[in-house]
Tab-separated table of C-alpha atoms in Angstrom:
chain	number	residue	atom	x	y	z
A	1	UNK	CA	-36.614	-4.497	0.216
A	2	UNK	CA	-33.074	-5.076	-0.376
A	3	UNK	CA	-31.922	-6.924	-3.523
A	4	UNK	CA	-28.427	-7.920	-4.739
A	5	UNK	CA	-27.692	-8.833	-8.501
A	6	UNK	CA	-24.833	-9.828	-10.172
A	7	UNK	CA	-23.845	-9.814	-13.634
A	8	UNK	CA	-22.923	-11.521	-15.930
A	9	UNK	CA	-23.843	-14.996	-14.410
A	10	UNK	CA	-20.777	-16.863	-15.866
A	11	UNK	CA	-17.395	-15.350	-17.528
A	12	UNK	CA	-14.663	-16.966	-19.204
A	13	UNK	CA	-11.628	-15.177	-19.376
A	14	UNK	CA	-7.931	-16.309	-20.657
A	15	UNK	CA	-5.329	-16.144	-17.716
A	16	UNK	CA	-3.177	-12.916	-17.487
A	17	UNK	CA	-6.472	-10.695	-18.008
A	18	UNK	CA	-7.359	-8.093	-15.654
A	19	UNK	CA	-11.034	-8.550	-14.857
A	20	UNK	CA	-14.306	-7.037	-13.345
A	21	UNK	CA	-17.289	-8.732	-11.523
A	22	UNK	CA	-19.811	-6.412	-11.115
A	23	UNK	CA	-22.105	-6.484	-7.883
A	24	UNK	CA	-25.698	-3.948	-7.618
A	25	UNK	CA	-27.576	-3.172	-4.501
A	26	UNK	CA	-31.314	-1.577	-4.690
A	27	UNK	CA	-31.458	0.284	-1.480
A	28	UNK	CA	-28.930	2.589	-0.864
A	29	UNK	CA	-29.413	1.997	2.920
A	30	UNK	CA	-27.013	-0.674	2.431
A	31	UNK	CA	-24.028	-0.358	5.324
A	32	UNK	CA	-21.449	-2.957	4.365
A	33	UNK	CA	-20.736	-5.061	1.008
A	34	UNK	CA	-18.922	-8.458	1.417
A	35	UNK	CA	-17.166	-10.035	-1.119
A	36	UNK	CA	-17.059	-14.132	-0.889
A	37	UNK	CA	-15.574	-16.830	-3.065
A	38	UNK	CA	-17.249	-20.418	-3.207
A	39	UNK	CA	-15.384	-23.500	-5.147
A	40	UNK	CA	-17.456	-25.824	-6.227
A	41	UNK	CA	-19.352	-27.880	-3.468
A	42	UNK	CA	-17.131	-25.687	-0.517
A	43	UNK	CA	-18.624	-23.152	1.635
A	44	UNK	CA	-17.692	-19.417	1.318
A	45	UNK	CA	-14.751	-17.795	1.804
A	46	UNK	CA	-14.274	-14.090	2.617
A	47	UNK	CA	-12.269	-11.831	0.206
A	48	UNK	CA	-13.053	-8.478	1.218
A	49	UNK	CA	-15.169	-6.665	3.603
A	50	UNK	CA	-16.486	-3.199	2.864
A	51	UNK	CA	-18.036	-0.687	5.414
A	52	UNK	CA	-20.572	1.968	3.815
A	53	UNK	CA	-17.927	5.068	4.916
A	54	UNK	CA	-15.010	3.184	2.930
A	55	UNK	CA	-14.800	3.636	-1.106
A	56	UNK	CA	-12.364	0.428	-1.461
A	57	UNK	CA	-10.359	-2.021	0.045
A	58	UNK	CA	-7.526	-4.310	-1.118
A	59	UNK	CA	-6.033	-7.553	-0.814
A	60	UNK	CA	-3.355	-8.779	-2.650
A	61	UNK	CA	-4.462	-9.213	-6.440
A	62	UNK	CA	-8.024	-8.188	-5.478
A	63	UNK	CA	-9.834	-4.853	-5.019
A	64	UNK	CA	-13.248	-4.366	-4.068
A	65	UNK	CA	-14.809	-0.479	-4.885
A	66	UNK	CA	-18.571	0.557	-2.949
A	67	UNK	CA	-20.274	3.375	-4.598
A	68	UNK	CA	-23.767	3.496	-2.111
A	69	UNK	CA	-25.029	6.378	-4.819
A	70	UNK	CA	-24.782	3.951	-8.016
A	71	UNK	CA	-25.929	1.172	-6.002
A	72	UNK	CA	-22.675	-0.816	-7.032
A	73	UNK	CA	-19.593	-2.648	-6.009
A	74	UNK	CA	-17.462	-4.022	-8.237
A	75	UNK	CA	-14.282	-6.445	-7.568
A	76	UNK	CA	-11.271	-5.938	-9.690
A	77	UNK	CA	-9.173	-9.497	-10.141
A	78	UNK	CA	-5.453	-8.436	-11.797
A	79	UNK	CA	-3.571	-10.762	-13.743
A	80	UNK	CA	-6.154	-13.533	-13.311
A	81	UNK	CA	-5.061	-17.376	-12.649
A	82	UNK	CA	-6.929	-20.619	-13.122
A	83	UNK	CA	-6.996	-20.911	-9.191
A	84	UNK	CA	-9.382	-17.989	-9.089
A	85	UNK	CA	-11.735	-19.873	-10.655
A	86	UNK	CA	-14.482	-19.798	-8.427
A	87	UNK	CA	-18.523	-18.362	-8.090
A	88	UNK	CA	-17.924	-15.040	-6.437
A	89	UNK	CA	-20.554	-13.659	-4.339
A	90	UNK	CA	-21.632	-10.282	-2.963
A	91	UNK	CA	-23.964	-9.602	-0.472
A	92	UNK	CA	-25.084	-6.687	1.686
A	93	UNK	CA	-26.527	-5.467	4.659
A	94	UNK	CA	-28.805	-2.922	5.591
A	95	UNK	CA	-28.301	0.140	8.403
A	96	UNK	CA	-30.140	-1.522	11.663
A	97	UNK	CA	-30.845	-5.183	9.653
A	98	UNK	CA	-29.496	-8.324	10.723
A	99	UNK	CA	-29.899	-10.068	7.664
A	100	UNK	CA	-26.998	-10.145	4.556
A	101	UNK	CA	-28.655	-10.483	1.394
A	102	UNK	CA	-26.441	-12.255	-1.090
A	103	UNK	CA	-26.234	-12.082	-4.864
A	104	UNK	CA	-26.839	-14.705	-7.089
A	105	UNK	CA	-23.049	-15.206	-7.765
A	106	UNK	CA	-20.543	-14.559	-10.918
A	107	UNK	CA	-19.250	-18.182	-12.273
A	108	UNK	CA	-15.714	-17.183	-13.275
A	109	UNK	CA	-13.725	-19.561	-15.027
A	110	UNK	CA	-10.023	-18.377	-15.904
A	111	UNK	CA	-8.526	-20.833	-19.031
A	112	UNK	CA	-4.472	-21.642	-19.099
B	1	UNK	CA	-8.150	-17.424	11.639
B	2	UNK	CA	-12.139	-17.716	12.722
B	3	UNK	CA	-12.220	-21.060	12.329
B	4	UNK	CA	-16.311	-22.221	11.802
B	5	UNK	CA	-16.500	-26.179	11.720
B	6	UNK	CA	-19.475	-27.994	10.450
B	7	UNK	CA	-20.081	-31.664	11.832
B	8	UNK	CA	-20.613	-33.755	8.630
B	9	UNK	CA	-19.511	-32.901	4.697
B	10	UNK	CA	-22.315	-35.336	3.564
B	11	UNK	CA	-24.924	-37.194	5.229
B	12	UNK	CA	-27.346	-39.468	3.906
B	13	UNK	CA	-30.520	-39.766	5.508
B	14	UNK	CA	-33.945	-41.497	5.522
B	15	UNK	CA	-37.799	-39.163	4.803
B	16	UNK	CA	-38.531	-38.852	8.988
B	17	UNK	CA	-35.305	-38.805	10.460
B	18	UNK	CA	-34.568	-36.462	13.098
B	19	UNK	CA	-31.470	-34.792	11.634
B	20	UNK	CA	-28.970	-32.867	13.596
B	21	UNK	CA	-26.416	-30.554	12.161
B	22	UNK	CA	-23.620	-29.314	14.093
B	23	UNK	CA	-21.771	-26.115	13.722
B	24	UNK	CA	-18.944	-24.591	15.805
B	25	UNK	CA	-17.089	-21.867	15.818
B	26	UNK	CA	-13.845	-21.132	17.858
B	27	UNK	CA	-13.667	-17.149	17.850
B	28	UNK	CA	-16.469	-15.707	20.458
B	29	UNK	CA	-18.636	-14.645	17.854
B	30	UNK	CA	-22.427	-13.752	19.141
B	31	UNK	CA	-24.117	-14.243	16.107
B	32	UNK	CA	-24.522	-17.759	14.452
B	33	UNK	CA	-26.279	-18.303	11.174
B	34	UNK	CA	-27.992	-21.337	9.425
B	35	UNK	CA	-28.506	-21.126	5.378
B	36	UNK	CA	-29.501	-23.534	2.801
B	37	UNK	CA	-27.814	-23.220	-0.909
B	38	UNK	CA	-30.134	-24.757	-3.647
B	39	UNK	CA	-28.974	-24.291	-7.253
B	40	UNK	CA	-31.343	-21.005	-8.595
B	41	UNK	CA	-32.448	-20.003	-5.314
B	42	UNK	CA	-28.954	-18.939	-3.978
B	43	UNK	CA	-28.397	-18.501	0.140
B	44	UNK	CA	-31.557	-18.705	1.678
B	45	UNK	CA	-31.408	-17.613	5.597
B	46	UNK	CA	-33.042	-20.544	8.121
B	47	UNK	CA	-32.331	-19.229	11.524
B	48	UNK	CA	-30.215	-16.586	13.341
B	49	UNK	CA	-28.946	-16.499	16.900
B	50	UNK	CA	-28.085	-13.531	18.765
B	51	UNK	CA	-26.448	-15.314	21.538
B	52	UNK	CA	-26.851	-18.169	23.877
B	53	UNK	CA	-30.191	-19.211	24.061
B	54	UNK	CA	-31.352	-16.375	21.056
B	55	UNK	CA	-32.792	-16.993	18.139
B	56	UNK	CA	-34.822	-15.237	15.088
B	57	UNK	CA	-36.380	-17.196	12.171
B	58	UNK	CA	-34.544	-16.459	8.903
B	59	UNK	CA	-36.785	-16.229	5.492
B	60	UNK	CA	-37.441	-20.293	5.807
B	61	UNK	CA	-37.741	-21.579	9.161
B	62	UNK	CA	-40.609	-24.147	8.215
B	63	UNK	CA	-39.184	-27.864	9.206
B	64	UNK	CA	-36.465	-26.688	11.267
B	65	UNK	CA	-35.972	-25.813	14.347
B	66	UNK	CA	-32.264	-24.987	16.583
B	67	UNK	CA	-30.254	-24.908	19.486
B	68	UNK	CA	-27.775	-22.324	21.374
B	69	UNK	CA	-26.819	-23.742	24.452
B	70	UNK	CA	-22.999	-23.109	24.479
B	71	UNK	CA	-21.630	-19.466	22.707
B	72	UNK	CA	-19.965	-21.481	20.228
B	73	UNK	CA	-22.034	-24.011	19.031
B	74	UNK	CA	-25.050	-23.735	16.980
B	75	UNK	CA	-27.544	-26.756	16.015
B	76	UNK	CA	-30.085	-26.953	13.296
B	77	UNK	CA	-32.719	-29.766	13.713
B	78	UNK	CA	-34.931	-31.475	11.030
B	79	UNK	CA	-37.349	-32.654	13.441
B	80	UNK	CA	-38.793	-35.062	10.276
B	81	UNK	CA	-36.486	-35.076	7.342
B	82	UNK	CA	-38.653	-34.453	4.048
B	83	UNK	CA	-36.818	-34.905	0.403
B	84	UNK	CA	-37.232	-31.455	-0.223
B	85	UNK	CA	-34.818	-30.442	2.814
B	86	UNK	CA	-32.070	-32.266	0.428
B	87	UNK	CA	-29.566	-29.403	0.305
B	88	UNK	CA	-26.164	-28.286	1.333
B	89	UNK	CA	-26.472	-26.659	4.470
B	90	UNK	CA	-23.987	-23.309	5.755
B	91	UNK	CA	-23.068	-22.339	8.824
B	92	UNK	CA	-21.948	-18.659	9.777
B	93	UNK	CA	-20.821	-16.342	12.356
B	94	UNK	CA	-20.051	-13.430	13.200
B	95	UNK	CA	-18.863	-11.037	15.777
B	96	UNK	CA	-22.257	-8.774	17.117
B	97	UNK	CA	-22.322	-5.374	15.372
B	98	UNK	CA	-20.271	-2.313	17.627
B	99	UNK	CA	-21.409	1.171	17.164
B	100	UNK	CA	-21.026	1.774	13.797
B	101	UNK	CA	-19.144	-1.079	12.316
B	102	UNK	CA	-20.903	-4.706	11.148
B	103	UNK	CA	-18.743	-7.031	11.035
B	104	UNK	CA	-17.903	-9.666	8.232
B	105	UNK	CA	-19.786	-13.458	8.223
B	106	UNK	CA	-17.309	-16.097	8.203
B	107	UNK	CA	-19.119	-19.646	6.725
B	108	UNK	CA	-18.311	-23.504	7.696
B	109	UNK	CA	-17.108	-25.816	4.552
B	110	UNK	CA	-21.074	-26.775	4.437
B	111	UNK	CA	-22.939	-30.257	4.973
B	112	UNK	CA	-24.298	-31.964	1.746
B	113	UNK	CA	-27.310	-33.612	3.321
B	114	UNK	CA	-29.466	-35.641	0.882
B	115	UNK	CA	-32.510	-37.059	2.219
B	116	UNK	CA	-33.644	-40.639	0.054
């Protein structure tokens, strides 16, 4: 059974820091990582989509790595802002599984 | 931009309503998805549609129920609103899986439903 954790649960950073949320996967079966950001009382919003034969993708400020063989993703933030404060969310899928099993979420909170 | 619409931000309602929440979604997507959010229990998957008519129970189906008439609009039902079905509520969708890519989920802005 596939499960998703992500650590640290909350992170306070100053702004201008280059940061890492860290996102790990159980079964390496897992064929696509999504990356999501949540404000506070909003739904989700996609950041980055992953397939299992990709290493990385980018976009913009953010870059989102897959390593099936570690069982992690990580997702870089550079030169973090205080309107990237946000939960950020993984989740994953499994090869033939309809299902996307999410993380717990990373609070990030970037101070001025 | 998929565009996924949800029909209410918050809605108060009374223990035995029938509750209906709408979602919609404007970009041909097959696959619709209702989830619940509760704070230390994270996403929780209610239903799943296919496609029109389609449907798979999710990990907690118990006290809901849905609709798929139309491609683009999905319907969960509290048949008997209970206080413990207070929650925000997400709606998703996304294109049906081809060959060997899955596609990403795309989510509504949610539906704070609180049930007094």
């Amino acid at each position: 059974k596939q499960e998703v954790t992500q650590i640290p649960a909350a992170l306070s950073v100053p702004e201008g820091e280059n940061l890492v949320l860290n996102c790990s996967f159980t079964d390496s079966a897992i064929y696509n990582l999504q990356w999501f950001r949540q404000d506070p009382g909003k739904g989700l919003t996609s950041l980055l989509l992953i397939q299992s034969s990709q290493r990385e993708q980018t976009s913009g400020r953010l870059n989102a790595s897959l390593d099936k063989s570690s069982g992690r993703s990580t997702l870089y933030i550079a030169a973090s802002q205080p309107g990237d404060s946000a939960t950020y969310l993984c989740a994953g899928r499994n090869t033939g599984g309809f299902k996307t099993i999410f993380g717990a979420g990373t609070r990030l909170f970037v101070k001025a | 931009d998929v565009k996924v619409t949800q029909s209410s931000r918050y809605l108060v309602k009374r223990t035995g309503e029938k509750v209906f929440l709408e979602c919609v979604q404007d970009m041909d997507h097959e696959n619709m998805f209702w989830y619940r959010q509760d704070p230390g229990l994270g996403l929780r998957l209610i239903y799943f549609s296919y496609d029109v008519k389609m449907k798979e129970k999710g990990d907690i189906p118990e006290g809901y129920s849905v609709s798929r008439e139309k491609k683009e609009r999905f319907s969960l039902i509290l048949e008997s609103a209970s206080t413990n079905q207070t929650s925000m509520y997400l709606c998703a969708s996304r294109q049906r899986d081809r060959g060997r890519t899955y596609n990403e989920q795309f989510f509504g802005p949610g539906t704070r439903l609180t049930v007094l």
